[in-house]
Tab-separated table of C-alpha atoms in Angstrom:
chain	number	residue	atom	x	y	z
A	1	MET	CA	100.416	78.767	93.048
A	2	ASN	CA	103.333	76.469	93.660
A	3	ALA	CA	106.673	76.814	91.863
A	4	ALA	CA	106.093	73.813	89.527
A	5	ILE	CA	102.772	75.158	88.218
A	6	ALA	CA	104.234	78.661	87.832
A	7	THR	CA	107.114	77.201	85.819
A	8	VAL	CA	104.691	75.359	83.496
A	9	VAL	CA	102.575	78.504	82.996
A	10	VAL	CA	105.656	80.595	82.179
A	11	ALA	CA	106.972	77.901	79.812
A	12	LEU	CA	103.623	77.663	77.976
A	13	GLY	CA	103.481	81.447	77.703
A	14	ALA	CA	106.976	81.508	76.218
A	15	LEU	CA	106.049	78.738	73.750
A	16	VAL	CA	102.921	80.575	72.569
A	17	SER	CA	104.908	83.793	72.282
A	18	ALA	CA	107.670	82.060	70.261
A	19	CYS	CA	105.080	80.564	67.925
A	20	GLY	CA	103.509	83.959	67.393
A	21	GLY	CA	100.282	83.259	69.228
A	22	THR	CA	96.984	83.375	67.368
A	23	ASP	CA	97.532	86.818	65.816
A	24	THR	CA	100.365	85.711	63.512
A	25	PRO	CA	99.412	85.468	59.815
A	26	HIS	CA	99.718	82.075	58.148
A	27	ALA	CA	103.355	81.632	57.185
A	28	GLY	CA	103.146	78.877	54.567
A	29	PRO	CA	101.565	78.462	51.156
A	30	ARG	CA	97.799	78.052	51.026
A	31	VAL	CA	95.483	76.110	48.731
A	32	LEU	CA	92.673	78.323	47.425
A	33	ARG	CA	89.913	76.096	46.020
A	34	VAL	CA	87.818	77.443	43.159
A	35	GLY	CA	84.414	75.792	43.145
A	36	GLN	CA	84.486	75.305	46.934
A	37	ASP	CA	85.819	78.419	48.637
A	38	TYR	CA	85.741	80.763	45.623
A	39	ASP	CA	83.155	81.165	42.867
A	40	SER	CA	85.611	82.387	40.226
A	41	ILE	CA	89.245	81.909	39.315
A	42	GLN	CA	89.808	85.675	39.427
A	43	GLU	CA	88.443	85.876	42.969
A	44	ALA	CA	90.917	83.220	44.162
A	45	VAL	CA	93.826	84.786	42.237
A	46	ASP	CA	93.037	88.191	43.761
A	47	ASP	CA	93.108	86.670	47.263
A	48	ALA	CA	96.309	84.691	46.636
A	49	GLU	CA	99.715	85.538	48.027
A	50	PRO	CA	103.101	84.578	46.559
A	51	GLY	CA	103.658	80.828	46.864
A	52	ASP	CA	99.955	79.890	47.030
A	53	LEU	CA	98.205	77.255	44.911
A	54	VAL	CA	94.926	78.127	43.182
A	55	LEU	CA	93.259	74.752	42.651
A	56	ILE	CA	90.352	74.864	40.199
A	57	GLY	CA	87.560	72.323	40.523
A	58	PRO	CA	85.754	70.792	37.539
A	59	GLY	CA	83.548	73.116	35.538
A	60	THR	CA	83.474	75.652	32.739
A	61	TYR	CA	84.597	79.118	33.765
A	62	ARG	CA	83.678	82.017	31.468
A	63	GLU	CA	86.092	84.703	32.522
A	64	ALA	CA	89.340	86.465	31.699
A	65	VAL	CA	91.889	86.186	34.511
A	66	ALA	CA	94.550	88.817	35.275
A	67	VAL	CA	97.474	87.500	37.340
A	68	ASP	CA	99.820	90.027	38.948
A	69	THR	CA	100.924	88.057	42.025
A	70	PRO	CA	104.305	86.338	41.611
A	71	ARG	CA	105.068	82.681	42.379
A	72	LEU	CA	101.500	81.404	41.983
A	73	THR	CA	100.578	77.972	40.767
A	74	ILE	CA	97.189	77.838	39.055
A	75	ARG	CA	96.188	74.214	38.551
A	76	GLY	CA	93.087	72.516	37.240
A	77	ALA	CA	91.909	69.380	39.021
A	78	ASP	CA	91.535	67.640	35.616
A	79	ARG	CA	92.615	69.010	32.226
A	80	ASN	CA	89.507	67.596	30.559
A	81	GLU	CA	87.010	68.778	33.173
A	82	VAL	CA	88.383	72.246	33.995
A	83	VAL	CA	87.734	74.618	31.094
A	84	LEU	CA	88.360	78.350	30.859
A	85	ASP	CA	86.118	79.458	27.983
A	86	GLY	CA	86.112	82.914	26.369
A	87	ALA	CA	82.930	82.127	24.397
A	88	GLY	CA	84.434	83.853	21.359
A	89	GLU	CA	84.007	87.215	23.131
A	90	LEU	CA	86.832	87.666	25.642
A	91	ILE	CA	90.333	88.756	24.542
A	92	ASP	CA	92.754	86.704	26.703
A	93	GLY	CA	92.148	83.751	29.007
A	94	PHE	CA	95.037	84.331	31.419
A	95	LYS	CA	97.059	87.541	31.241
A	96	VAL	CA	100.104	87.142	33.476
A	97	THR	CA	102.264	90.127	34.419
A	98	ALA	CA	104.106	88.502	37.349
A	99	ASP	CA	107.221	86.353	37.584
A	100	ARG	CA	107.278	82.606	38.268
A	101	VAL	CA	103.622	81.850	37.585
A	102	VAL	CA	102.614	78.319	36.624
A	103	ILE	CA	99.368	77.478	34.816
A	104	GLU	CA	98.737	73.767	34.356
A	105	ASN	CA	96.312	70.887	33.931
A	106	LEU	CA	93.341	72.733	32.403
A	107	THR	CA	91.872	73.608	29.015
A	108	VAL	CA	91.707	77.183	27.696
A	109	ARG	CA	89.584	77.793	24.600
A	110	ASN	CA	87.575	80.241	22.493
A	111	TYR	CA	89.478	83.464	23.260
A	112	LEU	CA	89.796	86.144	20.574
A	113	ILE	CA	93.567	86.640	20.910
A	114	ASN	CA	95.406	84.501	23.507
A	115	GLY	CA	94.519	81.601	25.726
A	116	VAL	CA	97.490	82.417	27.957
A	117	ILE	CA	99.793	85.410	27.608
A	118	PHE	CA	102.793	86.396	29.707
A	119	SER	CA	103.590	90.079	29.185
A	120	ALA	CA	105.208	93.131	30.726
A	121	GLU	CA	102.932	94.920	33.181
A	122	GLU	CA	103.133	98.227	31.344
A	123	PRO	CA	103.961	98.775	27.676
A	124	GLY	CA	107.400	100.336	27.434
A	125	ALA	CA	108.336	99.244	30.978
A	126	TYR	CA	111.415	97.441	29.643
A	127	GLN	CA	114.182	98.885	27.525
A	128	ALA	CA	114.753	97.491	24.032
A	129	ASP	CA	118.110	96.021	25.073
A	130	ASP	CA	116.661	94.017	28.006
A	131	ALA	CA	117.240	90.284	27.678
A	132	GLN	CA	113.733	89.533	28.925
A	133	ALA	CA	110.830	91.830	28.095
A	134	GLY	CA	108.175	90.303	30.315
A	135	PRO	CA	107.714	87.945	33.248
A	136	VAL	CA	110.448	85.400	33.916
A	137	GLY	CA	110.276	81.844	35.196
A	138	TRP	CA	106.783	81.094	33.943
A	139	ARG	CA	105.332	77.779	32.814
A	140	ALA	CA	102.084	76.924	31.086
């Protein structure tokens, strides 16, 4: 092998190594698509990592969703065509116990108590004199 080819091979090897090769986990936020890649909102939320977007396709979803991963955005594709429905039987639509979670552009209806609730993960986890007794930085 001549010196020029050896130099190119070494340079490519260094570039692949610097980029982490193929074994490096994905470093940026992902879009997890409910209705395409996931059958339920909960399934996508469970697979999500901080910073990811759970994008919900049109449909009616009869489920209660627990969110304990911080910095998630959960977004419906269309507020009129994406419906989370408790059918008058489920307690809460979304129960969020993580910081900086956004829930937007969807309809939540027919839950016995709350459509969306942001609460402390464990009752009594915060002291009475805490300024914030639950997740911070949320938006719904």
